[in-house]
Tab-separated table of C-alpha atoms in Angstrom:
chain	number	residue	atom	x	y	z
A	1	UNK	CA	131.536	153.623	89.785
A	2	UNK	CA	133.636	156.136	91.713
A	3	UNK	CA	132.242	154.743	94.974
A	4	UNK	CA	133.431	151.294	93.957
A	5	UNK	CA	137.018	152.400	93.354
A	6	UNK	CA	137.055	154.506	96.530
A	7	UNK	CA	136.598	151.282	98.513
A	8	UNK	CA	139.423	149.202	99.871
A	9	UNK	CA	140.419	146.001	98.045
A	10	UNK	CA	138.751	143.935	100.774
A	11	UNK	CA	135.523	145.901	100.441
A	12	UNK	CA	135.591	145.493	96.662
A	13	UNK	CA	136.148	141.772	97.049
A	14	UNK	CA	133.164	141.495	99.410
A	15	UNK	CA	131.018	143.525	97.030
A	16	UNK	CA	131.932	141.261	94.094
A	17	UNK	CA	131.143	138.199	96.239
A	18	UNK	CA	127.722	139.621	97.128
A	19	UNK	CA	126.960	140.300	93.477
A	20	UNK	CA	128.008	136.765	92.533
A	21	UNK	CA	125.779	135.296	95.219
A	22	UNK	CA	122.838	137.364	93.985
A	23	UNK	CA	123.407	136.233	90.409
A	24	UNK	CA	123.669	132.604	91.509
A	25	UNK	CA	120.454	132.934	93.534
A	26	UNK	CA	118.669	134.410	90.516
A	27	UNK	CA	119.872	131.520	88.347
A	28	UNK	CA	118.655	128.989	90.913
A	29	UNK	CA	115.248	130.672	91.105
A	30	UNK	CA	114.903	130.628	87.334
A	31	UNK	CA	115.806	126.922	87.221
A	32	UNK	CA	113.317	126.164	90.019
A	33	UNK	CA	110.493	128.065	88.289
A	34	UNK	CA	111.292	126.326	85.009
A	35	UNK	CA	111.239	122.933	86.745
A	36	UNK	CA	107.893	123.655	88.407
A	37	UNK	CA	106.439	124.796	85.083
A	38	UNK	CA	107.562	121.568	83.393
A	39	UNK	CA	106.075	119.464	86.220
A	40	UNK	CA	102.774	121.353	86.004
A	41	UNK	CA	102.558	120.770	82.249
A	42	UNK	CA	103.344	117.062	82.693
A	43	UNK	CA	100.693	116.771	85.429
A	44	UNK	CA	98.028	118.339	83.208
A	45	UNK	CA	98.945	116.030	80.318
A	46	UNK	CA	98.845	112.979	82.629
A	47	UNK	CA	95.408	113.919	83.989
A	48	UNK	CA	94.031	114.395	80.477
A	49	UNK	CA	95.441	111.037	79.383
A	50	UNK	CA	94.079	109.186	82.427
A	51	UNK	CA	90.633	110.716	82.038
A	52	UNK	CA	90.551	109.740	78.422
A	53	UNK	CA	91.465	106.090	79.082
A	54	UNK	CA	88.790	103.435	79.294
A	55	UNK	CA	85.895	105.699	78.234
A	56	UNK	CA	83.735	104.440	75.402
A	57	UNK	CA	81.088	107.113	75.740
A	58	UNK	CA	81.161	110.850	75.387
A	59	UNK	CA	81.562	112.574	78.778
A	60	UNK	CA	78.665	114.580	80.063
A	61	UNK	CA	78.671	118.247	79.157
A	62	UNK	CA	77.251	120.036	82.224
A	63	UNK	CA	75.503	123.319	81.617
A	64	UNK	CA	76.294	126.267	83.911
A	65	UNK	CA	73.286	125.407	86.086
A	66	UNK	CA	74.497	121.853	86.688
A	67	UNK	CA	76.551	122.641	89.771
A	68	UNK	CA	76.001	120.371	92.768
A	69	UNK	CA	77.106	123.066	95.175
A	70	UNK	CA	74.849	125.672	93.590
A	71	UNK	CA	71.185	126.093	94.605
A	72	UNK	CA	68.280	127.538	92.638
A	73	UNK	CA	67.577	124.470	90.485
A	74	UNK	CA	63.834	123.640	90.343
A	75	UNK	CA	62.807	121.156	93.049
A	76	UNK	CA	61.857	118.423	90.590
A	77	UNK	CA	62.931	114.762	90.901
A	78	UNK	CA	65.297	113.652	88.145
A	79	UNK	CA	63.864	111.932	85.102
A	80	UNK	CA	65.669	108.881	83.691
A	81	UNK	CA	68.394	110.015	81.292
A	82	UNK	CA	68.781	108.780	77.728
A	83	UNK	CA	71.678	106.711	78.947
A	84	UNK	CA	69.445	105.007	81.548
A	85	UNK	CA	66.681	104.340	79.051
A	86	UNK	CA	69.050	102.947	76.430
A	87	UNK	CA	71.446	101.020	78.656
A	88	UNK	CA	73.585	98.403	76.943
A	89	UNK	CA	73.971	94.753	77.982
A	90	UNK	CA	77.408	95.460	79.449
A	91	UNK	CA	75.760	97.968	81.813
A	92	UNK	CA	73.866	95.097	83.422
A	93	UNK	CA	74.710	92.410	85.941
A	94	UNK	CA	73.362	88.918	85.289
A	95	UNK	CA	72.077	86.586	88.005
A	96	UNK	CA	71.682	83.679	85.588
A	97	UNK	CA	67.987	84.323	84.852
A	98	UNK	CA	67.178	88.027	84.795
A	99	UNK	CA	69.487	90.861	83.990
A	100	UNK	CA	70.066	93.220	86.910
A	101	UNK	CA	70.282	96.806	85.528
A	102	UNK	CA	73.419	98.869	86.042
A	103	UNK	CA	71.763	101.137	88.607
A	104	UNK	CA	71.157	98.133	90.899
A	105	UNK	CA	74.663	96.669	90.550
A	106	UNK	CA	75.336	95.051	93.923
A	107	UNK	CA	78.742	95.646	95.451
A	108	UNK	CA	79.482	94.419	98.957
A	109	UNK	CA	81.935	92.107	100.727
A	110	UNK	CA	80.435	89.123	98.905
A	111	UNK	CA	80.032	90.805	95.522
A	112	UNK	CA	83.130	92.678	94.337
A	113	UNK	CA	83.165	95.418	91.731
A	114	UNK	CA	82.265	93.894	88.328
A	115	UNK	CA	85.262	93.260	86.108
A	116	UNK	CA	85.752	96.022	83.569
A	117	UNK	CA	83.485	98.490	85.384
A	118	UNK	CA	84.248	102.058	84.287
A	119	UNK	CA	83.058	105.387	85.633
A	120	UNK	CA	82.154	108.281	83.333
A	121	UNK	CA	83.296	110.936	85.791
A	122	UNK	CA	81.689	114.337	86.230
A	123	UNK	CA	83.545	116.510	88.705
A	124	UNK	CA	81.701	118.315	91.475
A	125	UNK	CA	82.657	121.866	92.402
A	126	UNK	CA	84.482	120.650	95.528
A	127	UNK	CA	86.766	118.282	93.593
A	128	UNK	CA	84.921	115.005	94.161
A	129	UNK	CA	83.343	113.201	91.202
A	130	UNK	CA	80.386	110.921	90.453
A	131	UNK	CA	79.251	108.888	87.477
A	132	UNK	CA	77.474	111.063	84.916
A	133	UNK	CA	74.390	108.820	85.145
A	134	UNK	CA	73.561	110.013	88.664
A	135	UNK	CA	74.920	113.556	88.457
A	136	UNK	CA	71.673	115.333	87.542
A	137	UNK	CA	69.698	113.522	90.252
A	138	UNK	CA	72.353	114.384	92.857
A	139	UNK	CA	72.288	118.039	91.816
A	140	UNK	CA	68.512	118.221	92.127
A	141	UNK	CA	68.517	116.502	95.526
A	142	UNK	CA	71.170	118.831	96.925
A	143	UNK	CA	69.411	121.914	95.574
A	144	UNK	CA	66.062	120.785	97.000
A	145	UNK	CA	67.695	120.249	100.389
A	146	UNK	CA	69.241	123.708	100.260
A	147	UNK	CA	65.894	125.195	99.280
A	148	UNK	CA	64.701	124.142	102.746
A	149	UNK	CA	67.378	126.322	104.320
A	150	UNK	CA	69.711	123.388	105.016
A	151	UNK	CA	73.406	122.990	104.245
A	152	UNK	CA	74.344	119.537	102.884
A	153	UNK	CA	77.959	118.836	101.986
A	154	UNK	CA	79.300	115.981	99.840
A	155	UNK	CA	82.369	114.857	101.775
A	156	UNK	CA	83.162	111.762	99.683
A	157	UNK	CA	82.084	110.323	96.339
A	158	UNK	CA	83.869	108.272	93.658
A	159	UNK	CA	87.045	106.583	94.861
A	160	UNK	CA	89.701	104.749	92.931
A	161	UNK	CA	91.077	101.397	94.084
A	162	UNK	CA	94.174	103.138	95.438
A	163	UNK	CA	92.174	105.670	97.466
A	164	UNK	CA	89.957	102.943	98.934
A	165	UNK	CA	93.042	100.877	99.821
A	166	UNK	CA	94.556	103.830	101.658
A	167	UNK	CA	91.360	104.446	103.666
A	168	UNK	CA	91.131	100.759	104.584
A	169	UNK	CA	94.790	100.602	105.640
A	170	UNK	CA	94.361	103.661	107.860
A	171	UNK	CA	91.352	102.110	109.593
A	172	UNK	CA	93.179	98.821	110.136
A	173	UNK	CA	96.215	100.619	111.562
A	174	UNK	CA	93.963	102.563	113.930
A	175	UNK	CA	92.532	99.285	115.229
A	176	UNK	CA	95.994	97.751	115.567
A	177	UNK	CA	97.010	100.781	117.637
A	178	UNK	CA	94.021	100.096	119.889
A	179	UNK	CA	95.330	96.586	120.622
A	180	UNK	CA	93.459	94.475	118.054
A	181	UNK	CA	95.272	91.464	116.629
A	182	UNK	CA	96.089	91.615	112.930
A	183	UNK	CA	93.287	89.192	112.038
A	184	UNK	CA	90.715	90.969	114.227
A	185	UNK	CA	91.803	94.385	112.926
A	186	UNK	CA	91.364	93.136	109.340
A	187	UNK	CA	87.860	91.850	110.112
A	188	UNK	CA	86.711	94.899	112.046
A	189	UNK	CA	88.165	97.298	109.491
A	190	UNK	CA	86.096	95.486	106.858
A	191	UNK	CA	82.940	96.226	108.840
A	192	UNK	CA	83.687	99.916	109.166
A	193	UNK	CA	85.372	100.525	105.793
A	194	UNK	CA	84.702	98.429	102.705
A	195	UNK	CA	87.563	96.215	101.602
A	196	UNK	CA	89.121	97.641	98.402
A	197	UNK	CA	87.295	96.237	95.409
A	198	UNK	CA	84.051	95.879	97.380
A	199	UNK	CA	83.260	99.551	98.021
A	200	UNK	CA	80.212	101.211	96.501
A	201	UNK	CA	82.251	104.384	96.206
A	202	UNK	CA	84.191	102.650	93.440
A	203	UNK	CA	80.955	102.425	91.415
A	204	UNK	CA	80.709	106.204	91.197
A	205	UNK	CA	77.061	105.950	92.295
A	206	UNK	CA	77.522	106.557	96.037
A	207	UNK	CA	78.093	109.735	98.025
A	208	UNK	CA	78.688	110.581	101.663
A	209	UNK	CA	76.672	113.649	102.673
A	210	UNK	CA	76.997	115.488	105.996
A	211	UNK	CA	75.611	118.625	107.570
A	212	UNK	CA	77.905	121.620	107.143
A	213	UNK	CA	77.617	122.332	110.873
A	214	UNK	CA	78.174	118.711	111.971
A	215	UNK	CA	80.744	116.931	109.822
A	216	UNK	CA	81.233	113.814	111.953
A	217	UNK	CA	80.903	110.365	110.396
A	218	UNK	CA	79.224	108.643	113.315
A	219	UNK	CA	75.665	107.860	114.408
A	220	UNK	CA	75.176	111.387	115.727
A	221	UNK	CA	74.920	112.443	112.073
A	222	UNK	CA	71.368	111.059	111.941
A	223	UNK	CA	70.205	113.789	114.331
A	224	UNK	CA	71.139	116.630	111.983
A	225	UNK	CA	68.481	118.470	110.003
A	226	UNK	CA	70.233	117.544	106.747
A	227	UNK	CA	70.080	113.806	107.461
A	228	UNK	CA	66.484	113.998	108.651
A	229	UNK	CA	65.546	115.603	105.346
A	230	UNK	CA	67.600	113.164	103.249
A	231	UNK	CA	66.231	110.104	105.018
A	232	UNK	CA	62.711	111.301	104.249
A	233	UNK	CA	63.211	112.619	100.738
A	234	UNK	CA	66.289	111.067	99.052
A	235	UNK	CA	64.183	108.329	97.423
A	236	UNK	CA	62.332	110.985	95.415
A	237	UNK	CA	65.590	111.617	93.546
A	238	UNK	CA	66.587	107.980	93.115
A	239	UNK	CA	68.861	107.697	96.178
A	240	UNK	CA	68.583	105.380	99.184
A	241	UNK	CA	70.191	105.322	102.608
A	242	UNK	CA	72.433	102.407	101.716
A	243	UNK	CA	73.413	101.099	105.161
A	244	UNK	CA	70.364	101.505	107.422
A	245	UNK	CA	70.305	100.622	111.085
A	246	UNK	CA	69.617	96.975	111.995
A	247	UNK	CA	70.756	95.790	108.527
A	248	UNK	CA	74.460	95.300	109.284
A	249	UNK	CA	74.349	91.506	109.046
A	250	UNK	CA	72.786	91.762	105.602
A	251	UNK	CA	74.856	94.608	104.163
A	252	UNK	CA	78.116	93.689	105.880
A	253	UNK	CA	78.651	97.359	106.829
A	254	UNK	CA	77.816	99.166	110.056
A	255	UNK	CA	75.002	101.713	110.201
A	256	UNK	CA	76.063	104.778	108.199
A	257	UNK	CA	73.494	107.614	108.333
A	258	UNK	CA	75.471	109.586	105.745
A	259	UNK	CA	76.014	107.120	102.874
A	260	UNK	CA	73.556	107.422	99.958
A	261	UNK	CA	73.463	105.264	96.839
A	262	UNK	CA	71.808	105.998	93.510
A	263	UNK	CA	69.474	103.197	92.349
A	264	UNK	CA	66.965	105.117	90.205
A	265	UNK	CA	63.575	106.535	91.190
A	266	UNK	CA	61.477	103.378	90.800
A	267	UNK	CA	63.762	101.148	92.867
A	268	UNK	CA	64.390	103.887	95.462
A	269	UNK	CA	60.652	104.372	95.990
A	270	UNK	CA	60.073	100.631	96.439
A	271	UNK	CA	63.045	100.209	98.790
A	272	UNK	CA	61.886	103.162	100.891
A	273	UNK	CA	58.264	101.984	101.067
A	274	UNK	CA	59.230	98.393	101.902
A	275	UNK	CA	61.820	99.399	104.490
A	276	UNK	CA	64.437	97.016	103.076
A	277	UNK	CA	68.087	97.325	102.121
A	278	UNK	CA	69.445	96.879	98.603
A	279	UNK	CA	70.489	93.259	99.207
A	280	UNK	CA	66.963	92.336	100.324
A	281	UNK	CA	65.364	94.211	97.453
A	282	UNK	CA	67.487	92.491	94.793
A	283	UNK	CA	66.955	89.069	96.375
A	284	UNK	CA	63.179	89.542	96.361
A	285	UNK	CA	62.940	91.085	92.897
A	286	UNK	CA	65.542	89.073	91.011
A	287	UNK	CA	66.078	86.013	93.187
A	288	UNK	CA	69.767	86.847	93.348
């Protein structure tokens, strides 16, 4: 205190001003921290509400071993779950004669996402999510691949309508920047990225998998050890290479040696053995 009164009036005034500024800064920091805390709480509440909407089934309860990014799960193909064996009529897609099961639901540029389709999300350790009905099979496939000393990475999985729209718009803008007309950019973007509402990623049954050491989404991906293994073995776990080479006219999507779709073990085995794409398989089996 004596030091304070030994100072000149101007020095005391400056000291008081400094103290006021410090107090004001502390008040601002407290208000900012309080605001961030409130926003965080609101965000958590919103996420919980959104995840609870539209779900008529109990969410899957993964055990500690059910981690897609975690190896050491026995190398055994997935068995059909209770949900698969006891699927309800609204899990099926009708072609007028036979009911097409949920796991073969066809989504492409000519067959949009079925109205009312919902995804029972199970989150992967890297933040992506898949439908609970294919989660176990995906885990087993990834663990089996890792058991061979390989390093697969899920770089995309379930997408909402908004996310798919954003990806499509980015692709179209890239083509416009390259000199495409608006109409041509729209068409070409639809060949390289599914039009929102027609993407398999919106089913929750499709994943994009790349090699950790080669994370490029182009045809060079097929040369990686991960893709070579997946192309040979994915059917054992109920997955197929969804957009194979030379099938672009039928699928409506360019060759994508990284996009895998869950269809169940029986259908995957038949598709692999016959060398057909999903559209051809459904047409032959169901006349759709």
